[in-house]
Amino acid sequence: DGTLSGHYNMHEPTDRRNWNGHLVTRADIDEMARYSKEIWPDLPTIIRGWPWYLKGYSYQYLDAAWAGYHERFGSMDAFIASNVRDAKASGLALVVGLNVLAGGGEGGLPGYHHDKFAMTASQVRSWGGALLDQPYLCAFFMFRYNPDYFKRADIQEAVAELSQKAQRLENRSCRRP
């Protein structure tokens, strides 16, 4: 009934700091997804992992990769194009999102992390809108909730605009295409 959109299996398999100094293998990622399917056979399995890293493996159980945008990644058009290309190459659906509390770069809103900036309302509106324009995406997230950030009137307006845009989109499954 839409209560659950997917099972988020793991976070950043390429970040050795998260995994005791190791990369998580693609086979292990698919095995985690297999186990998830034993419990929830119809629930899409999603990994917060870069589509470029997931390429080169024939997934049987993993349904979707998740690519979150941060200002340091540069051109939004290039970000979208490369992540869509790489997800398609792996036969995976694509979840996208914004790292709103730490992805704003210089000129963002200060104070959410000591060395990073939150996105401005303009950045949320522009970058989120560009991601929502991508027909291949199956889901959109804003990474991390902070009540002080989301109670700002300018952020609420930007999020409301993205919500209206998202409501006009065709529902797409996050199961493998």
PDB file of C-alpha atoms in Angstrom:
ATOM      1  CA  ASP A   1       0.000   0.000   0.000  1.00  0.00           C
ATOM      2  CA  GLY A   2       3.023   2.294  -0.251  1.00  0.00           C
ATOM      3  CA  THR A   3       3.780   2.336   3.462  1.00  0.00           C
ATOM      4  CA  LEU A   4       7.267   0.996   2.745  1.00  0.00           C
ATOM      5  CA  SER A   5       9.042   2.154  -0.383  1.00  0.00           C
ATOM      6  CA  GLY A   6      12.099  -0.051  -0.035  1.00  0.00           C
ATOM      7  CA  HIS A   7      14.608  -1.681   2.281  1.00  0.00           C
ATOM      8  CA  TYR A   8      17.725   0.442   2.645  1.00  0.00           C
ATOM      9  CA  ASN A   9      20.299  -2.348   3.035  1.00  0.00           C
ATOM     10  CA  MET A  10      23.498  -0.431   3.700  1.00  0.00           C
ATOM     11  CA  HIS A  11      25.348   2.850   3.475  1.00  0.00           C
ATOM     12  CA  GLU A  12      28.396   3.600   1.329  1.00  0.00           C
ATOM     13  CA  PRO A  13      30.063   0.254   0.651  1.00  0.00           C
ATOM     14  CA  THR A  14      33.051   2.139  -0.784  1.00  0.00           C
ATOM     15  CA  ASP A  15      33.782   4.051   2.435  1.00  0.00           C
ATOM     16  CA  ARG A  16      36.394   1.954   4.186  1.00  0.00           C
ATOM     17  CA  ARG A  17      35.872   3.953   7.399  1.00  0.00           C
ATOM     18  CA  ASN A  18      32.384   2.453   7.636  1.00  0.00           C
ATOM     19  CA  TRP A  19      33.469  -1.135   7.053  1.00  0.00           C
ATOM     20  CA  ASN A  20      36.555  -1.781   9.191  1.00  0.00           C
ATOM     21  CA  GLY A  21      38.994  -0.688   6.490  1.00  0.00           C
ATOM     22  CA  HIS A  22      37.424  -2.771   3.712  1.00  0.00           C
ATOM     23  CA  LEU A  23      35.332  -2.216   0.632  1.00  0.00           C
ATOM     24  CA  VAL A  24      32.115  -4.195   0.649  1.00  0.00           C
ATOM     25  CA  THR A  25      32.108  -6.468  -2.389  1.00  0.00           C
ATOM     26  CA  ARG A  26      29.355  -6.437  -4.964  1.00  0.00           C
ATOM     27  CA  ALA A  27      28.694 -10.108  -4.209  1.00  0.00           C
ATOM     28  CA  ASP A  28      28.209  -9.270  -0.509  1.00  0.00           C
ATOM     29  CA  ILE A  29      25.875  -6.426  -1.457  1.00  0.00           C
ATOM     30  CA  ASP A  30      23.744  -8.790  -3.544  1.00  0.00           C
ATOM     31  CA  GLU A  31      23.806 -11.343  -0.711  1.00  0.00           C
ATOM     32  CA  MET A  32      22.435  -8.712   1.697  1.00  0.00           C
ATOM     33  CA  ALA A  33      19.704  -7.973  -0.810  1.00  0.00           C
ATOM     34  CA  ARG A  34      18.974 -11.714  -1.125  1.00  0.00           C
ATOM     35  CA  TYR A  35      18.532 -11.986   2.631  1.00  0.00           C
ATOM     36  CA  SER A  36      16.229  -8.959   2.602  1.00  0.00           C
ATOM     37  CA  LYS A  37      14.113 -10.626  -0.091  1.00  0.00           C
ATOM     38  CA  GLU A  38      13.702 -13.689   2.166  1.00  0.00           C
ATOM     39  CA  ILE A  39      11.958 -11.465   4.693  1.00  0.00           C
ATOM     40  CA  TRP A  40      10.214  -9.006   2.337  1.00  0.00           C
ATOM     41  CA  PRO A  41      10.076 -10.636  -1.108  1.00  0.00           C
ATOM     42  CA  ASP A  42       8.165  -7.794  -2.770  1.00  0.00           C
ATOM     43  CA  LEU A  43      10.019  -4.887  -1.138  1.00  0.00           C
ATOM     44  CA  PRO A  44      12.670  -3.234  -3.322  1.00  0.00           C
ATOM     45  CA  THR A  45      16.216  -3.492  -1.985  1.00  0.00           C
ATOM     46  CA  ILE A  46      18.186  -0.258  -2.057  1.00  0.00           C
ATOM     47  CA  ILE A  47      21.807   0.499  -1.293  1.00  0.00           C
ATOM     48  CA  ARG A  48      23.232   3.946  -0.639  1.00  0.00           C
ATOM     49  CA  GLY A  49      26.073   3.201  -2.991  1.00  0.00           C
ATOM     50  CA  TRP A  50      27.430   4.920  -6.061  1.00  0.00           C
ATOM     51  CA  PRO A  51      26.229   3.420  -9.313  1.00  0.00           C
ATOM     52  CA  TRP A  52      29.812   3.585 -10.689  1.00  0.00           C
ATOM     53  CA  TYR A  53      30.940   1.217  -7.937  1.00  0.00           C
ATOM     54  CA  LEU A  54      28.063  -1.184  -8.485  1.00  0.00           C
ATOM     55  CA  LYS A  55      28.815  -1.669 -12.192  1.00  0.00           C
ATOM     56  CA  GLY A  56      30.299  -4.917 -13.434  1.00  0.00           C
ATOM     57  CA  TYR A  57      28.183  -7.367 -11.449  1.00  0.00           C
ATOM     58  CA  SER A  58      25.042  -9.243 -12.443  1.00  0.00           C
ATOM     59  CA  TYR A  59      22.653  -8.492  -9.568  1.00  0.00           C
ATOM     60  CA  GLN A  60      19.945 -10.992  -8.824  1.00  0.00           C
ATOM     61  CA  TYR A  61      18.449  -9.341  -5.729  1.00  0.00           C
ATOM     62  CA  LEU A  62      19.581  -5.726  -5.484  1.00  0.00           C
ATOM     63  CA  ASP A  63      17.020  -3.401  -7.042  1.00  0.00           C
ATOM     64  CA  ALA A  64      18.347   0.144  -6.767  1.00  0.00           C
ATOM     65  CA  ALA A  65      21.394   2.315  -6.162  1.00  0.00           C
ATOM     66  CA  TRP A  66      21.173   5.647  -4.360  1.00  0.00           C
ATOM     67  CA  ALA A  67      23.163   8.714  -5.395  1.00  0.00           C
ATOM     68  CA  GLY A  68      22.964  11.793  -3.185  1.00  0.00           C
ATOM     69  CA  TYR A  69      24.038  15.180  -4.527  1.00  0.00           C
ATOM     70  CA  HIS A  70      26.488  17.483  -2.781  1.00  0.00           C
ATOM     71  CA  GLU A  71      27.760  20.779  -4.223  1.00  0.00           C
ATOM     72  CA  ARG A  72      31.309  19.420  -4.407  1.00  0.00           C
ATOM     73  CA  PHE A  73      30.174  16.986  -7.123  1.00  0.00           C
ATOM     74  CA  GLY A  74      29.998  19.853  -9.595  1.00  0.00           C
ATOM     75  CA  SER A  75      27.653  20.060 -12.534  1.00  0.00           C
ATOM     76  CA  MET A  76      24.179  18.719 -11.783  1.00  0.00           C
ATOM     77  CA  ASP A  77      23.757  17.701 -15.432  1.00  0.00           C
ATOM     78  CA  ALA A  78      26.961  15.645 -15.333  1.00  0.00           C
ATOM     79  CA  PHE A  79      25.998  14.160 -11.947  1.00  0.00           C
ATOM     80  CA  ILE A  80      22.622  13.039 -13.270  1.00  0.00           C
ATOM     81  CA  ALA A  81      23.981  11.737 -16.576  1.00  0.00           C
ATOM     82  CA  SER A  82      26.760   9.651 -15.033  1.00  0.00           C
ATOM     83  CA  ASN A  83      24.593   8.158 -12.289  1.00  0.00           C
ATOM     84  CA  VAL A  84      21.749   7.293 -14.648  1.00  0.00           C
ATOM     85  CA  ARG A  85      24.220   5.754 -17.132  1.00  0.00           C
ATOM     86  CA  ASP A  86      25.923   3.666 -14.441  1.00  0.00           C
ATOM     87  CA  ALA A  87      22.664   2.521 -12.796  1.00  0.00           C
ATOM     88  CA  LYS A  88      21.328   1.434 -16.176  1.00  0.00           C
ATOM     89  CA  ALA A  89      24.594  -0.407 -16.914  1.00  0.00           C
ATOM     90  CA  SER A  90      23.996  -2.481 -13.763  1.00  0.00           C
ATOM     91  CA  GLY A  91      20.311  -3.028 -14.457  1.00  0.00           C
ATOM     92  CA  LEU A  92      19.400  -1.063 -11.322  1.00  0.00           C
ATOM     93  CA  ALA A  93      16.759   1.533 -10.592  1.00  0.00           C
ATOM     94  CA  LEU A  94      18.020   4.861  -9.251  1.00  0.00           C
ATOM     95  CA  VAL A  95      17.192   6.682  -6.034  1.00  0.00           C
ATOM     96  CA  VAL A  96      18.465  10.264  -5.885  1.00  0.00           C
ATOM     97  CA  GLY A  97      18.593  12.892  -3.224  1.00  0.00           C
ATOM     98  CA  LEU A  98      20.145  15.956  -1.678  1.00  0.00           C
ATOM     99  CA  ASN A  99      22.492  16.111   1.278  1.00  0.00           C
ATOM    100  CA  VAL A 100      20.676  19.206   2.540  1.00  0.00           C
ATOM    101  CA  LEU A 101      22.536  19.582   5.846  1.00  0.00           C
ATOM    102  CA  ALA A 102      26.089  19.166   4.562  1.00  0.00           C
ATOM    103  CA  GLY A 103      25.977  19.555   0.784  1.00  0.00           C
ATOM    104  CA  GLY A 104      25.624  23.276   0.233  1.00  0.00           C
ATOM    105  CA  GLY A 105      29.255  24.182  -0.198  1.00  0.00           C
ATOM    106  CA  GLU A 106      30.583  27.714   0.121  1.00  0.00           C
ATOM    107  CA  GLY A 107      27.746  30.163   0.401  1.00  0.00           C
ATOM    108  CA  GLY A 108      25.459  27.633   2.013  1.00  0.00           C
ATOM    109  CA  LEU A 109      23.861  28.067   5.407  1.00  0.00           C
ATOM    110  CA  PRO A 110      26.449  27.706   8.193  1.00  0.00           C
ATOM    111  CA  GLY A 111      26.213  25.872  11.467  1.00  0.00           C
ATOM    112  CA  TYR A 112      24.974  22.351  10.810  1.00  0.00           C
ATOM    113  CA  HIS A 113      28.447  20.777  10.714  1.00  0.00           C
ATOM    114  CA  HIS A 114      31.596  22.573  11.760  1.00  0.00           C
ATOM    115  CA  ASP A 115      33.262  22.152   8.365  1.00  0.00           C
ATOM    116  CA  LYS A 116      30.276  21.928   6.005  1.00  0.00           C
ATOM    117  CA  PHE A 117      27.356  24.069   4.967  1.00  0.00           C
ATOM    118  CA  ALA A 118      23.672  23.294   4.626  1.00  0.00           C
ATOM    119  CA  MET A 119      21.963  24.006   1.323  1.00  0.00           C
ATOM    120  CA  THR A 120      20.180  27.292   0.834  1.00  0.00           C
ATOM    121  CA  ALA A 121      16.537  27.345  -0.227  1.00  0.00           C
ATOM    122  CA  SER A 122      17.688  28.338  -3.708  1.00  0.00           C
ATOM    123  CA  GLN A 123      20.023  25.337  -3.878  1.00  0.00           C
ATOM    124  CA  VAL A 124      17.319  22.948  -2.606  1.00  0.00           C
ATOM    125  CA  ARG A 125      14.868  24.308  -5.168  1.00  0.00           C
ATOM    126  CA  SER A 126      17.301  24.285  -8.099  1.00  0.00           C
ATOM    127  CA  TRP A 127      19.135  21.040  -7.443  1.00  0.00           C
ATOM    128  CA  GLY A 128      16.073  19.153  -6.210  1.00  0.00           C
ATOM    129  CA  GLY A 129      14.114  20.341  -9.227  1.00  0.00           C
ATOM    130  CA  ALA A 130      16.824  19.122 -11.588  1.00  0.00           C
ATOM    131  CA  LEU A 131      16.832  15.704  -9.927  1.00  0.00           C
ATOM    132  CA  LEU A 132      13.036  15.479 -10.061  1.00  0.00           C
ATOM    133  CA  ASP A 133      13.169  16.276 -13.785  1.00  0.00           C
ATOM    134  CA  GLN A 134      15.089  13.038 -14.370  1.00  0.00           C
ATOM    135  CA  PRO A 135      12.647  10.424 -15.713  1.00  0.00           C
ATOM    136  CA  TYR A 136      14.803   7.460 -14.646  1.00  0.00           C
ATOM    137  CA  LEU A 137      14.641   8.146 -10.900  1.00  0.00           C
ATOM    138  CA  CYS A 138      12.374   6.005  -8.758  1.00  0.00           C
ATOM    139  CA  ALA A 139      12.615   7.928  -5.468  1.00  0.00           C
ATOM    140  CA  PHE A 140      13.877  11.231  -4.093  1.00  0.00           C
ATOM    141  CA  PHE A 141      15.188  11.856  -0.575  1.00  0.00           C
ATOM    142  CA  MET A 142      16.565  14.758   1.363  1.00  0.00           C
ATOM    143  CA  PHE A 143      19.286  13.367   3.560  1.00  0.00           C
ATOM    144  CA  ARG A 144      19.020  14.048   7.256  1.00  0.00           C
ATOM    145  CA  TYR A 145      16.407  15.835   9.198  1.00  0.00           C
ATOM    146  CA  ASN A 146      17.124  18.783  11.430  1.00  0.00           C
ATOM    147  CA  PRO A 147      14.115  20.620  12.892  1.00  0.00           C
ATOM    148  CA  ASP A 148      15.905  23.991  12.980  1.00  0.00           C
ATOM    149  CA  TYR A 149      16.737  23.703   9.282  1.00  0.00           C
ATOM    150  CA  PHE A 150      13.319  22.524   8.143  1.00  0.00           C
ATOM    151  CA  LYS A 151      11.386  25.083  10.201  1.00  0.00           C
ATOM    152  CA  ARG A 152      12.976  27.951   8.238  1.00  0.00           C
ATOM    153  CA  ALA A 153      10.295  29.623   6.093  1.00  0.00           C
ATOM    154  CA  ASP A 154      12.539  29.731   3.004  1.00  0.00           C
ATOM    155  CA  ILE A 155      13.371  26.035   3.291  1.00  0.00           C
ATOM    156  CA  GLN A 156       9.703  25.159   3.850  1.00  0.00           C
ATOM    157  CA  GLU A 157       8.776  27.055   0.681  1.00  0.00           C
ATOM    158  CA  ALA A 158      11.462  25.291  -1.359  1.00  0.00           C
ATOM    159  CA  VAL A 159      10.449  21.868  -0.021  1.00  0.00           C
ATOM    160  CA  ALA A 160       6.776  22.624  -0.733  1.00  0.00           C
ATOM    161  CA  GLU A 161       7.668  23.465  -4.347  1.00  0.00           C
ATOM    162  CA  LEU A 162       9.580  20.194  -4.711  1.00  0.00           C
ATOM    163  CA  SER A 163       6.691  18.317  -3.139  1.00  0.00           C
ATOM    164  CA  GLN A 164       4.255  19.783  -5.667  1.00  0.00           C
ATOM    165  CA  LYS A 165       6.601  18.854  -8.493  1.00  0.00           C
ATOM    166  CA  ALA A 166       7.024  15.309  -7.147  1.00  0.00           C
ATOM    167  CA  GLN A 167       3.273  14.829  -6.824  1.00  0.00           C
ATOM    168  CA  ARG A 168       2.911  15.434 -10.565  1.00  0.00           C
ATOM    169  CA  LEU A 169       5.363  12.647 -11.406  1.00  0.00           C
ATOM    170  CA  GLU A 170       4.312   9.219 -12.538  1.00  0.00           C
ATOM    171  CA  ASN A 171       4.752   6.602  -9.796  1.00  0.00           C
ATOM    172  CA  ARG A 172       7.788   4.455 -10.553  1.00  0.00           C
ATOM    173  CA  SER A 173       8.851   1.322  -8.802  1.00  0.00           C
ATOM    174  CA  CYS A 174      12.327   1.046  -7.305  1.00  0.00           C
ATOM    175  CA  ARG A 175      12.475  -2.593  -8.373  1.00  0.00           C
ATOM    176  CA  ARG A 176      15.016  -3.377 -11.070  1.00  0.00           C
ATOM    177  CA  PRO A 177      13.757  -2.137 -14.447  1.00  0.00           C
TER     178      PRO A 177
END
